Coordinates of N, CA and C in Angstrom, one line a residue:
X1 N -7.9 -13.4 -7.2 CA -8.5 -11.9 -7.6 C -9.2 -11.5 -6.3
X2 N -8.2 -11.3 -5.3 CA -9.0 -10.8 -4.0 C -9.8 -9.7 -4.1
X3 N -9.4 -8.7 -4.9 CA -10.3 -7.7 -5.0 C -11.6 -7.7 -5.3
X4 N -12.0 -8.8 -6.4 CA -13.2 -8.8 -7.2 C -14.3 -9.7 -6.2
X5 N -13.8 -10.4 -5.5 CA -14.9 -11.2 -4.8 C -15.4 -10.6 -3.3
X6 N -15.0 -9.5 -2.8 CA -15.6 -8.7 -1.6 C -15.1 -7.4 -1.9
X7 N -16.0 -6.8 -1.1 CA -15.7 -5.4 -1.0 C -16.3 -5.1 0.3
X8 N -15.5 -4.2 1.1 CA -16.1 -3.6 2.4 C -15.4 -2.3 2.8
X9 N -16.3 -1.6 2.8 CA -15.9 -0.2 2.9 C -16.0 0.5 4.4
X10 N -14.9 1.2 4.5 CA -14.8 2.0 5.9 C -14.7 3.4 6.0
X11 N -15.2 3.8 6.9 CA -14.9 5.2 7.1 C -13.6 5.6 7.7
X12 N -13.1 6.6 7.1 CA -11.5 6.8 7.7 C -11.4 8.3 8.4
X13 N -10.5 8.0 9.5 CA -10.4 9.3 10.1 C -8.8 9.3 10.2
X14 N -8.5 10.5 9.9 CA -6.8 10.7 9.8 C -6.5 12.0 10.1
X15 N -5.1 12.3 10.4 CA -4.6 13.7 10.8 C -4.8 14.4 9.1
X16 N -4.6 15.7 9.6 CA -4.6 16.4 8.2 C -3.1 16.1 7.1
X17 N -3.9 16.2 6.0 CA -2.9 15.4 5.2 C -1.9 16.8 4.3
X18 N -0.7 16.6 4.3 CA 0.3 17.4 3.9 C 0.2 17.1 2.2
X19 N -0.4 17.8 1.6 CA -0.7 17.9 0.0 C 0.5 17.3 -0.7
X20 N 1.6 18.6 -0.5 CA 2.8 18.1 -1.4 C 3.4 16.9 -1.0
X21 N 3.5 16.5 0.1 CA 4.3 15.2 0.3 C 3.2 13.9 -0.4
X22 N 2.1 14.2 0.1 CA 1.2 12.9 -0.9 C 1.4 13.0 -2.5
X23 N 1.5 14.2 -3.1 CA 1.8 14.2 -4.3 C 3.0 13.5 -4.7
X24 N 4.1 13.8 -4.0 CA 5.6 13.4 -4.1 C 5.6 11.8 -4.2
X25 N 5.1 11.6 -3.1 CA 4.9 9.9 -2.9 C 4.5 9.1 -4.0
X26 N 3.0 9.9 -4.4 CA 2.4 9.1 -5.4 C 3.0 9.2 -7.1
X27 N 3.7 10.0 -6.9 CA 4.8 10.5 -8.2 C 5.9 9.6 -7.9
X28 N 6.6 9.0 -6.8 CA 7.8 8.1 -6.6 C 7.2 6.8 -7.0
X29 N 5.9 6.4 -6.3 CA 5.7 5.1 -6.6 C 4.8 4.7 -7.8
X30 N 4.2 5.6 -8.3 CA 3.3 5.8 -9.5 C 3.4 6.5 -10.4
X31 N 4.6 6.6 -10.9 CA 5.0 8.0 -11.8 C 3.9 8.1 -13.2
X32 N 3.6 6.9 -13.6 CA 2.5 6.9 -15.1 C 1.1 6.8 -14.9
X33 N 0.8 6.9 -13.3 CA -0.5 7.2 -13.0 C -1.6 5.9 -13.3
X34 N -1.1 4.8 -13.6 CA -1.6 3.8 -14.2 C -2.0 2.3 -13.1
X35 N -1.6 2.6 -12.1 CA -1.9 1.5 -11.0 C -2.6 2.1 -9.7
X36 N -3.3 1.0 -9.1 CA -4.0 1.3 -7.9 C -2.6 1.6 -6.6
X37 N -2.8 2.8 -5.7 CA -1.7 2.7 -4.6 C -2.5 1.9 -3.4
X38 N -2.1 1.0 -2.8 CA -2.7 0.6 -1.7 C -1.7 0.5 -0.3
X39 N -2.2 1.1 0.6 CA -1.8 1.3 1.9 C -1.9 0.0 2.7
X40 N -0.9 -0.9 3.0 CA -0.7 -1.9 3.8 C 0.0 -1.6 5.2
X41 N -0.7 -1.5 6.1 CA 0.3 -0.6 7.3 C -0.1 -2.1 8.6
X42 N 0.9 -2.5 9.3 CA 0.7 -3.4 10.6 C 0.9 -2.8 11.4
X43 N 0.5 -3.1 12.9 CA 1.1 -2.2 14.1 C 3.0 -2.9 14.0
X44 N 3.6 -2.2 14.8 CA 4.8 -2.5 15.0 C 4.8 -3.7 16.1
X45 N 3.6 -4.0 16.7 CA 3.9 -4.8 17.6 C 3.5 -6.1 17.3
X46 N 3.0 -6.3 16.2 CA 2.3 -7.6 15.3 C 3.7 -8.2 14.8
X47 N 4.0 -9.5 15.2 CA 4.8 -10.1 14.7 C 4.6 -11.3 13.8
X48 N 4.2 -10.9 12.5 CA 3.6 -11.6 11.4 C 4.4 -11.6 10.3
X49 N 4.6 -12.7 9.7 CA 5.5 -12.6 8.4 C 4.5 -12.8 7.2
X50 N 4.6 -11.6 6.4 CA 3.8 -11.2 5.5 C 4.7 -11.0 4.0
X51 N 5.9 -11.4 3.9 CA 6.8 -11.1 3.0 C 6.2 -12.0 1.8
X52 N 5.6 -13.4 2.0 CA 5.4 -14.2 0.7 C 4.1 -14.2 0.3
X53 N 3.1 -13.1 0.8 CA 2.1 -13.0 0.6 C 1.8 -13.3 -1.0
X54 N 0.7 -14.0 -1.8 CA 0.1 -13.7 -3.0 C -0.1 -12.3 -3.2
X55 N -0.5 -11.6 -2.5 CA -1.3 -10.1 -2.6 C 0.0 -9.2 -3.1
X56 N 1.0 -9.5 -2.9 CA 2.2 -8.4 -3.4 C 2.3 -8.7 -5.1
X57 N 1.6 -9.7 -5.5 CA 2.0 -10.0 -7.3 C 0.5 -9.5 -7.9
X58 N -0.2 -9.2 -7.0 CA -1.4 -8.2 -7.7 C -1.3 -7.4 -8.8
X59 N -1.5 -7.5 -10.1 CA -1.4 -6.6 -11.0 C -2.0 -5.6 -11.0
X60 N -1.5 -4.1 -11.7 CA -2.2 -3.1 -11.4 C -2.0 -2.1 -10.0
X61 N -1.4 -2.9 -9.4 CA -1.1 -2.3 -7.7 C 0.3 -2.1 -7.3
X62 N 0.6 -1.0 -6.7 CA 1.5 -0.9 -6.2 C 1.1 -0.6 -4.6
X63 N 2.3 -1.2 -3.5 CA 1.7 -1.2 -2.1 C 2.8 -0.1 -1.4
X64 N 2.2 0.5 -0.3 CA 3.1 1.4 0.6 C 3.1 0.4 2.0
X65 N 4.1 0.1 2.6 CA 3.8 -0.7 3.8 C 4.5 0.1 5.0
X66 N 4.3 -0.1 6.1 CA 4.9 0.3 7.5 C 6.6 -0.1 7.3
X67 N 7.3 0.8 8.2 CA 8.6 0.8 7.7 C 9.2 -0.3 8.4
X68 N 8.5 -0.9 9.6 CA 9.1 -2.2 10.3 C 8.5 -3.3 9.3
X69 N 7.8 -3.0 8.2 CA 7.6 -4.7 7.5 C 9.0 -4.6 6.7
X70 N 9.6 -5.8 6.4 CA 10.8 -5.7 5.6 C 10.3 -6.8 4.3
X71 N 9.8 -6.1 3.4 CA 9.2 -6.8 2.0 C 10.1 -6.6 0.8
X72 N 10.8 -7.4 0.3 CA 11.6 -7.2 -1.0 C 10.7 -7.4 -2.1
X73 N 10.1 -6.5 -2.7 CA 9.5 -6.9 -4.0 C 9.1 -5.5 -5.0
X74 N 9.3 -5.6 -6.3 CA 9.4 -4.3 -7.0 C 8.3 -3.6 -6.9
X75 N 7.1 -3.8 -6.3 CA 5.9 -2.9 -6.2 C 5.7 -2.8 -4.8
X76 N 6.4 -2.8 -4.1 CA 6.2 -2.6 -2.6 C 7.2 -1.6 -2.1
X77 N 6.9 -0.6 -1.6 CA 7.5 0.5 -1.1 C 7.4 0.8 0.4

């Protein structure tokens, strides 16, 4: 349970959100609104194999990943 052992807070700086697009994505990946949505993005220059991380098996979570990450798992988008 990686989420229960440690919590680190970070400030976030981002570009302006497109509210309609955010709502569309949230509805697509979590239609019942019963899970946490986690963005897991790695830079395109990193050559790391994350396909078999136990992280993807986390109950109650769905994951959004960068387009360069080839992960086949039911709760990874």
